[in-house]
Amino acid sequence: MARHSVSWIDPKAWREALRGCAPSAAKGSTPPHMPAAAPLVEHRTVRASCNPVAQSSQESLGASESPAPKNVG
Amino acid sequence: MSQERTSSRAATTVAVASTKGGVGKTTISLNLAYALAKRGYRILLGDLDPQGAVGLSVGQSVSEAPGICGWVREGRGPVDGFLVHTRLPELSILPFGPCSWNEAQQVDHLAVHGVHRRLGQSFDVILWDTPAGLGGFTESALRHCEHVLLPVQAAPLAARALPQMMTYLGDLRRMGASVELTAVVLSMVNLREKASLAVAQEVWDLFPPSLVLDTMIPEDPAFRQASADAVPVSLMGRRPPAVAASFERMAAELEKKLHLGLDEHHGTPLRLVD
């Protein structure tokens, strides 16, 4: 598992440290980067070529990897 | 005076501690002590920082009082005479007191234990402000306190110092101390600043939600003004700044985490008028 970006903390060592100093809080807690519950709305990928709205929102985010839509007709 | 009221229950002992300096330990200790006292708890704010940060924060008379160093120097008898009473009857302060390097070395963990033993029945909470680092004074508090409140400054360096603090607390527990990390509070937060927000997010991600207080202490120039006026932020004139409310919320959160008052009040609301 990757280290945390700002703190450089290694999640595995962190869990151990947490159990050592805060055993009652660490008990039953979820390790870092593990969601506590399933998300309310599942993320779904919409293919840009089939959905002009999705395409325009990608453009507004500055995404450049998607192929440009072909002009038809 | 608050010391005239005694209870069968020993005081809850809390150390505000962090290995990193400049994270707001003294500011939090002072303002939290005031907020808890305003809620009716009998609070002793003890200073284990040899630079006497608590005394320096509230006035020259407090900073020049003999404090815990004077109590140790004079043979560790009754402590009451070394307390500084405040305008809130529920809040007393035990400053560090002026002393030489040699005298300061005598303020050891037995001194902390002695204060707990002598004043434990007279207060609901004994809250210790500690110096930065893992040195003797911090260790003295941690060896004899039940709870640690860990302020984490919303800055990358503070986040990187966290594992050291956690490991140190774990080591102390393995050596027989019963101290436990009870709450983490984000301090000097500026969520409009990218680095500050990133640290806050990482703290929320790293710790179990039950450990991180919902209350955050924002970065606010009001703290500098309060320091200049030598008062808790709640006492800055008739209309205290918005940050004063942060400590009221923090006190309410900690009241539950520290199980304060449950024995006496059985969790039922207190009536305004009997």
Short mmCIF file of C-alpha atoms in Angstrom, two decimals:
data_model
loop_
_atom_site.label_atom_id
_atom_site.label_comp_id
_atom_site.label_asym_id
_atom_site.label_seq_id
_atom_site.Cartn_x
_atom_site.Cartn_y
_atom_site.Cartn_z
CA MET A 1 0.00 0.00 0.00
CA ALA A 2 1.35 3.43 -0.90
CA ARG A 3 2.56 5.89 1.69
CA HIS A 4 0.41 8.90 2.42
CA SER A 5 1.39 11.81 0.26
CA VAL A 6 1.69 14.62 2.80
CA SER A 7 2.70 12.80 5.96
CA TRP A 8 4.81 10.05 4.29
CA ILE A 9 3.17 7.60 6.69
CA ASP A 10 3.30 3.93 5.81
CA PRO A 11 -0.24 2.64 6.45
CA LYS A 12 0.91 -0.71 7.83
CA ALA A 13 3.28 0.84 10.39
CA TRP A 14 0.63 3.42 11.16
CA ARG A 15 -1.99 0.83 12.07
CA GLU A 16 0.47 -0.77 14.44
CA ALA A 17 1.35 2.59 16.03
CA LEU A 18 -2.33 3.39 16.42
CA ARG A 19 -3.05 0.07 18.11
CA GLY A 20 -0.14 0.77 20.46
CA CYS A 21 -1.25 4.19 21.64
CA ALA A 22 -5.02 4.21 21.20
CA PRO A 23 -6.14 0.60 21.51
CA SER A 24 -9.80 1.30 22.22
CA ALA A 25 -10.16 3.70 19.29
CA ALA A 26 -8.14 1.50 16.95
CA LYS A 27 -10.33 -1.51 17.73
CA GLY A 28 -12.94 -1.84 15.05
CA SER A 29 -11.66 1.08 13.02
CA THR A 30 -10.99 0.67 9.36
CA PRO A 31 -7.45 0.96 8.08
CA PRO A 32 -6.54 4.02 6.07
CA HIS A 33 -7.78 4.04 2.48
CA MET A 34 -10.47 1.44 3.21
CA PRO A 35 -13.96 2.92 2.88
CA ALA A 36 -16.10 2.35 5.96
CA ALA A 37 -19.16 1.58 3.88
CA ALA A 38 -20.15 1.18 0.26
CA PRO A 39 -20.63 4.53 -1.46
CA LEU A 40 -24.20 5.77 -1.69
CA VAL A 41 -23.94 6.19 -5.44
CA GLU A 42 -21.74 3.86 -7.39
CA HIS A 43 -19.35 5.60 -9.72
CA ARG A 44 -20.16 4.71 -13.32
CA THR A 45 -18.03 5.49 -16.28
CA VAL A 46 -19.99 7.01 -19.12
CA ARG A 47 -18.48 6.64 -22.51
CA ALA A 48 -17.99 10.12 -23.81
CA SER A 49 -18.66 9.18 -27.42
CA CYS A 50 -22.21 8.09 -26.49
CA ASN A 51 -23.00 11.02 -24.25
CA PRO A 52 -22.49 14.57 -25.42
CA VAL A 53 -23.12 15.93 -21.88
CA ALA A 54 -20.35 13.75 -20.44
CA GLN A 55 -18.09 14.80 -23.27
CA SER A 56 -18.58 18.49 -22.58
CA SER A 57 -18.02 18.05 -18.84
CA GLN A 58 -14.76 16.21 -19.51
CA GLU A 59 -13.65 19.09 -21.69
CA SER A 60 -14.48 21.56 -18.96
CA LEU A 61 -12.19 19.58 -16.61
CA GLY A 62 -9.41 19.91 -19.12
CA ALA A 63 -9.22 16.21 -19.96
CA SER A 64 -7.15 15.69 -23.07
CA GLU A 65 -6.90 11.89 -23.39
CA SER A 66 -10.38 11.31 -24.86
CA PRO A 67 -10.44 11.22 -28.61
CA ALA A 68 -12.23 14.16 -30.16
CA PRO A 69 -15.73 13.29 -31.41
CA LYS A 70 -16.01 12.90 -35.12
CA ASN A 71 -18.32 15.21 -36.97
CA VAL A 72 -20.96 13.06 -38.53
CA GLY A 73 -23.01 14.13 -41.49
CA MET B 1 -12.94 28.67 46.13
CA SER B 2 -13.21 25.58 44.03
CA GLN B 3 -10.91 23.61 46.31
CA GLU B 4 -13.50 23.70 49.06
CA ARG B 5 -15.70 21.40 47.02
CA THR B 6 -14.42 17.88 47.10
CA SER B 7 -15.78 14.76 45.48
CA SER B 8 -15.25 11.06 45.93
CA ARG B 9 -14.28 10.79 42.30
CA ALA B 10 -10.68 11.48 41.34
CA ALA B 11 -10.01 14.12 38.72
CA THR B 12 -9.75 13.11 35.09
CA THR B 13 -6.17 13.77 34.05
CA VAL B 14 -5.36 15.04 30.57
CA ALA B 15 -2.08 16.02 28.92
CA VAL B 16 -2.10 18.31 25.92
CA ALA B 17 1.00 16.99 24.20
CA SER B 18 2.78 16.91 20.89
CA THR B 19 6.34 16.22 19.90
CA LYS B 20 6.26 19.15 17.53
CA GLY B 21 6.44 22.68 18.88
CA GLY B 22 4.33 25.61 17.77
CA VAL B 23 1.18 23.57 17.17
CA GLY B 24 -0.94 25.52 19.63
CA LYS B 25 -0.65 23.42 22.79
CA THR B 26 -0.71 26.35 25.20
CA THR B 27 -3.43 28.20 23.30
CA ILE B 28 -5.57 25.08 23.30
CA SER B 29 -4.82 24.26 26.95
CA LEU B 30 -5.72 27.72 28.17
CA ASN B 31 -8.84 28.23 26.07
CA LEU B 32 -10.07 24.69 26.60
CA ALA B 33 -9.55 24.99 30.37
CA TYR B 34 -11.57 28.19 30.33
CA ALA B 35 -14.35 26.65 28.21
CA LEU B 36 -14.60 23.57 30.45
CA ALA B 37 -14.67 25.77 33.55
CA LYS B 38 -17.46 27.82 31.98
CA ARG B 39 -19.40 24.57 31.66
CA GLY B 40 -19.16 24.20 35.42
CA TYR B 41 -16.29 21.73 35.76
CA ARG B 42 -13.62 22.42 38.34
CA ILE B 43 -10.48 22.70 36.27
CA LEU B 44 -6.85 22.82 37.26
CA LEU B 45 -4.63 24.01 34.42
CA GLY B 46 -1.09 22.90 35.18
CA ASP B 47 1.96 24.08 33.30
CA LEU B 48 4.83 21.67 32.77
CA ASP B 49 6.59 23.85 30.24
CA PRO B 50 9.68 25.33 31.93
CA GLN B 51 9.37 28.46 29.82
CA GLY B 52 6.08 29.01 31.69
CA ALA B 53 3.96 29.43 28.58
CA VAL B 54 0.65 29.39 30.47
CA GLY B 55 1.82 32.11 32.86
CA LEU B 56 3.20 34.15 29.97
CA SER B 57 -0.18 33.85 28.26
CA VAL B 58 -2.26 35.19 31.12
CA GLY B 59 -0.18 37.76 32.89
CA GLN B 60 2.96 38.69 34.72
CA SER B 61 1.55 37.92 38.17
CA VAL B 62 0.84 34.35 37.11
CA SER B 63 4.16 33.94 35.40
CA GLU B 64 5.96 35.15 38.53
CA ALA B 65 3.99 32.99 40.96
CA PRO B 66 6.06 30.17 42.56
CA GLY B 67 4.02 27.46 40.82
CA ILE B 68 4.93 23.81 40.68
CA CYS B 69 8.63 24.59 40.81
CA GLY B 70 8.13 26.52 44.05
CA TRP B 71 6.05 23.69 45.46
CA VAL B 72 8.82 21.19 44.73
CA ARG B 73 11.47 23.58 46.11
CA GLU B 74 9.53 24.00 49.33
CA GLY B 75 9.25 20.30 50.04
CA ARG B 76 6.11 19.13 48.20
CA GLY B 77 3.68 19.80 51.06
CA PRO B 78 0.08 20.99 50.47
CA VAL B 79 -0.29 22.37 46.92
CA ASP B 80 -3.25 24.68 47.49
CA GLY B 81 -1.08 27.63 48.42
CA PHE B 82 0.69 27.42 45.06
CA LEU B 83 -2.44 27.64 42.94
CA VAL B 84 -3.43 30.84 41.21
CA HIS B 85 -7.16 31.38 41.36
CA THR B 86 -8.87 33.08 38.45
CA ARG B 87 -11.97 35.20 38.07
CA LEU B 88 -13.80 31.96 37.29
CA PRO B 89 -14.14 30.13 40.62
CA GLU B 90 -14.00 26.83 38.73
CA LEU B 91 -10.63 27.54 37.10
CA SER B 92 -7.31 27.47 38.94
CA ILE B 93 -3.83 27.56 37.47
CA LEU B 94 -0.65 25.90 38.66
CA PRO B 95 2.03 27.76 36.73
CA PHE B 96 5.51 26.36 36.24
CA GLY B 97 7.08 29.20 38.21
CA PRO B 98 10.44 30.87 37.92
CA CYS B 99 13.31 28.55 38.79
CA SER B 100 16.87 27.62 37.97
CA TRP B 101 17.79 24.78 35.62
CA ASN B 102 18.71 22.61 38.60
CA GLU B 103 15.39 23.28 40.30
CA ALA B 104 13.48 22.58 37.11
CA GLN B 105 15.03 19.11 36.97
CA GLN B 106 13.31 18.33 40.27
CA VAL B 107 9.90 18.77 38.63
CA ASP B 108 9.73 15.10 37.75
CA HIS B 109 6.98 12.57 37.26
CA LEU B 110 6.67 12.18 41.03
CA ALA B 111 5.75 15.85 41.21
CA VAL B 112 2.95 15.28 38.69
CA HIS B 113 1.83 12.23 40.63
CA GLY B 114 1.95 14.28 43.86
CA VAL B 115 -0.28 16.99 42.37
CA HIS B 116 -2.78 14.37 41.17
CA ARG B 117 -2.81 12.70 44.57
CA ARG B 118 -3.22 15.92 46.56
CA LEU B 119 -5.68 17.72 44.30
CA GLY B 120 -7.46 14.84 42.59
CA GLN B 121 -10.52 15.13 44.83
CA SER B 122 -10.78 18.90 44.48
CA PHE B 123 -10.99 19.09 40.69
CA ASP B 124 -12.97 17.41 37.96
CA VAL B 125 -10.17 17.75 35.41
CA ILE B 126 -6.45 18.33 35.76
CA LEU B 127 -5.24 19.55 32.38
CA TRP B 128 -1.50 19.74 31.77
CA ASP B 129 0.13 21.91 29.16
CA THR B 130 3.43 20.31 28.17
CA PRO B 131 6.50 21.48 26.30
CA ALA B 132 7.26 20.20 22.81
CA GLY B 133 9.35 17.10 22.40
CA LEU B 134 9.70 13.84 24.23
CA GLY B 135 11.73 15.17 27.13
CA GLY B 136 11.37 14.76 30.86
CA PHE B 137 8.50 17.17 31.51
CA THR B 138 6.32 15.73 28.77
CA GLU B 139 7.15 12.22 29.92
CA SER B 140 6.27 13.17 33.51
CA ALA B 141 2.80 14.21 32.40
CA LEU B 142 2.25 11.25 30.12
CA ARG B 143 3.31 8.72 32.75
CA HIS B 144 0.59 9.88 35.12
CA CYS B 145 -2.23 11.09 32.90
CA GLU B 146 -5.08 8.97 31.61
CA HIS B 147 -5.70 10.90 28.41
CA VAL B 148 -3.71 12.66 25.73
CA LEU B 149 -5.17 15.41 23.61
CA LEU B 150 -2.95 15.70 20.55
CA PRO B 151 -3.07 18.96 18.62
CA VAL B 152 -2.03 18.51 15.00
CA GLN B 153 -1.14 21.70 13.23
CA ALA B 154 -2.55 21.65 9.72
CA ALA B 155 0.92 21.78 8.17
CA PRO B 156 2.96 19.04 6.47
CA LEU B 157 5.77 19.01 9.04
CA ALA B 158 3.29 18.40 11.85
CA ALA B 159 1.75 15.50 9.95
CA ARG B 160 5.19 13.96 9.43
CA ALA B 161 5.93 14.18 13.15
CA LEU B 162 2.85 12.12 14.02
CA PRO B 163 4.35 8.60 13.84
CA GLN B 164 7.04 9.56 16.34
CA MET B 165 4.44 10.76 18.84
CA MET B 166 2.30 7.66 18.36
CA THR B 167 5.25 5.31 18.74
CA TYR B 168 6.38 7.13 21.86
CA LEU B 169 2.93 6.84 23.44
CA GLY B 170 2.84 3.15 22.55
CA ASP B 171 6.27 2.65 24.15
CA LEU B 172 5.08 4.35 27.35
CA ARG B 173 2.04 2.09 27.46
CA ARG B 174 4.20 -0.99 27.00
CA MET B 175 6.28 0.22 29.96
CA GLY B 176 3.14 0.23 32.11
CA ALA B 177 1.67 3.73 31.69
CA SER B 178 -2.09 3.76 31.27
CA VAL B 179 -2.12 6.90 29.14
CA GLU B 180 -4.12 6.64 25.95
CA LEU B 181 -4.54 8.87 22.95
CA THR B 182 -8.10 10.08 23.45
CA ALA B 183 -8.52 12.89 20.97
CA VAL B 184 -6.81 14.58 18.06
CA VAL B 185 -7.60 18.18 17.25
CA LEU B 186 -6.59 19.95 14.07
CA SER B 187 -5.12 23.33 14.85
CA MET B 188 -4.15 26.44 12.89
CA VAL B 189 -6.36 25.24 10.07
CA ASN B 190 -6.82 27.27 6.92
CA LEU B 191 -8.94 25.21 4.57
CA ARG B 192 -8.50 27.75 1.78
CA GLU B 193 -4.83 26.89 1.69
CA LYS B 194 -4.04 23.76 -0.31
CA ALA B 195 -1.33 22.36 2.00
CA SER B 196 -3.41 22.96 5.11
CA LEU B 197 -6.43 21.24 3.57
CA ALA B 198 -4.28 18.30 2.43
CA VAL B 199 -3.03 17.74 5.99
CA ALA B 200 -6.57 17.97 7.38
CA GLN B 201 -7.75 15.39 4.86
CA GLU B 202 -4.88 13.09 5.68
CA VAL B 203 -5.57 13.35 9.43
CA TRP B 204 -9.24 12.48 8.82
CA ASP B 205 -8.09 9.57 6.71
CA LEU B 206 -5.42 8.28 9.09
CA PHE B 207 -7.24 8.34 12.41
CA PRO B 208 -10.46 6.54 13.30
CA PRO B 209 -13.32 9.08 13.24
CA SER B 210 -13.88 8.55 16.95
CA LEU B 211 -10.45 10.03 17.67
CA VAL B 212 -10.58 13.22 15.61
CA LEU B 213 -12.62 16.04 17.09
CA ASP B 214 -15.15 17.62 14.75
CA THR B 215 -14.01 20.95 16.10
CA MET B 216 -11.01 22.45 14.36
CA ILE B 217 -9.07 25.41 15.64
CA PRO B 218 -8.66 27.83 12.78
CA GLU B 219 -5.68 30.00 12.04
CA ASP B 220 -6.89 33.37 13.28
CA PRO B 221 -5.25 36.71 14.12
CA ALA B 222 -7.54 36.85 17.17
CA PHE B 223 -5.11 34.51 18.94
CA ARG B 224 -2.29 37.02 18.59
CA GLN B 225 -4.53 39.75 19.95
CA ALA B 226 -5.62 37.53 22.85
CA SER B 227 -1.97 36.86 23.57
CA ALA B 228 -1.24 40.59 23.53
CA ASP B 229 -4.14 41.17 25.91
CA ALA B 230 -3.05 38.14 28.01
CA VAL B 231 -6.53 36.63 28.04
CA PRO B 232 -8.35 33.57 26.69
CA VAL B 233 -10.10 34.48 23.43
CA SER B 234 -13.48 34.33 25.20
CA LEU B 235 -12.49 37.29 27.34
CA MET B 236 -11.56 39.59 24.47
CA GLY B 237 -14.06 42.33 25.14
CA ARG B 238 -17.83 42.16 25.19
CA ARG B 239 -18.11 40.42 21.85
CA PRO B 240 -15.53 37.64 21.75
CA PRO B 241 -14.23 36.62 18.31
CA ALA B 242 -15.78 33.69 16.47
CA VAL B 243 -12.90 31.37 17.43
CA ALA B 244 -14.10 31.47 21.04
CA ALA B 245 -17.02 29.32 19.95
CA SER B 246 -14.57 26.67 18.68
CA PHE B 247 -13.40 26.05 22.23
CA GLU B 248 -16.96 25.86 23.51
CA ARG B 249 -17.67 23.15 20.91
CA MET B 250 -14.40 21.44 21.73
CA ALA B 251 -15.26 21.39 25.44
CA ALA B 252 -18.66 19.89 24.64
CA GLU B 253 -17.04 17.17 22.53
CA LEU B 254 -14.43 16.36 25.13
CA GLU B 255 -17.02 16.25 27.88
CA LYS B 256 -18.34 13.09 26.23
CA LYS B 257 -14.97 11.59 25.35
CA LEU B 258 -13.66 12.06 28.87
CA HIS B 259 -16.95 10.88 30.40
CA LEU B 260 -17.11 13.98 32.54
CA GLY B 261 -19.96 14.33 34.96
CA LEU B 262 -21.58 11.00 34.14
CA ASP B 263 -21.18 9.72 37.69
CA GLU B 264 -22.74 12.74 39.28
CA HIS B 265 -25.45 13.49 36.77
CA HIS B 266 -26.14 10.02 35.39
CA GLY B 267 -26.28 11.51 31.93
CA THR B 268 -29.50 13.40 32.65
CA PRO B 269 -29.73 17.08 31.81
CA LEU B 270 -29.01 19.49 34.65
CA ARG B 271 -31.90 21.75 35.56
CA LEU B 272 -31.31 25.46 35.24
CA VAL B 273 -33.25 26.09 38.46
CA ASP B 274 -33.62 23.51 41.23
#
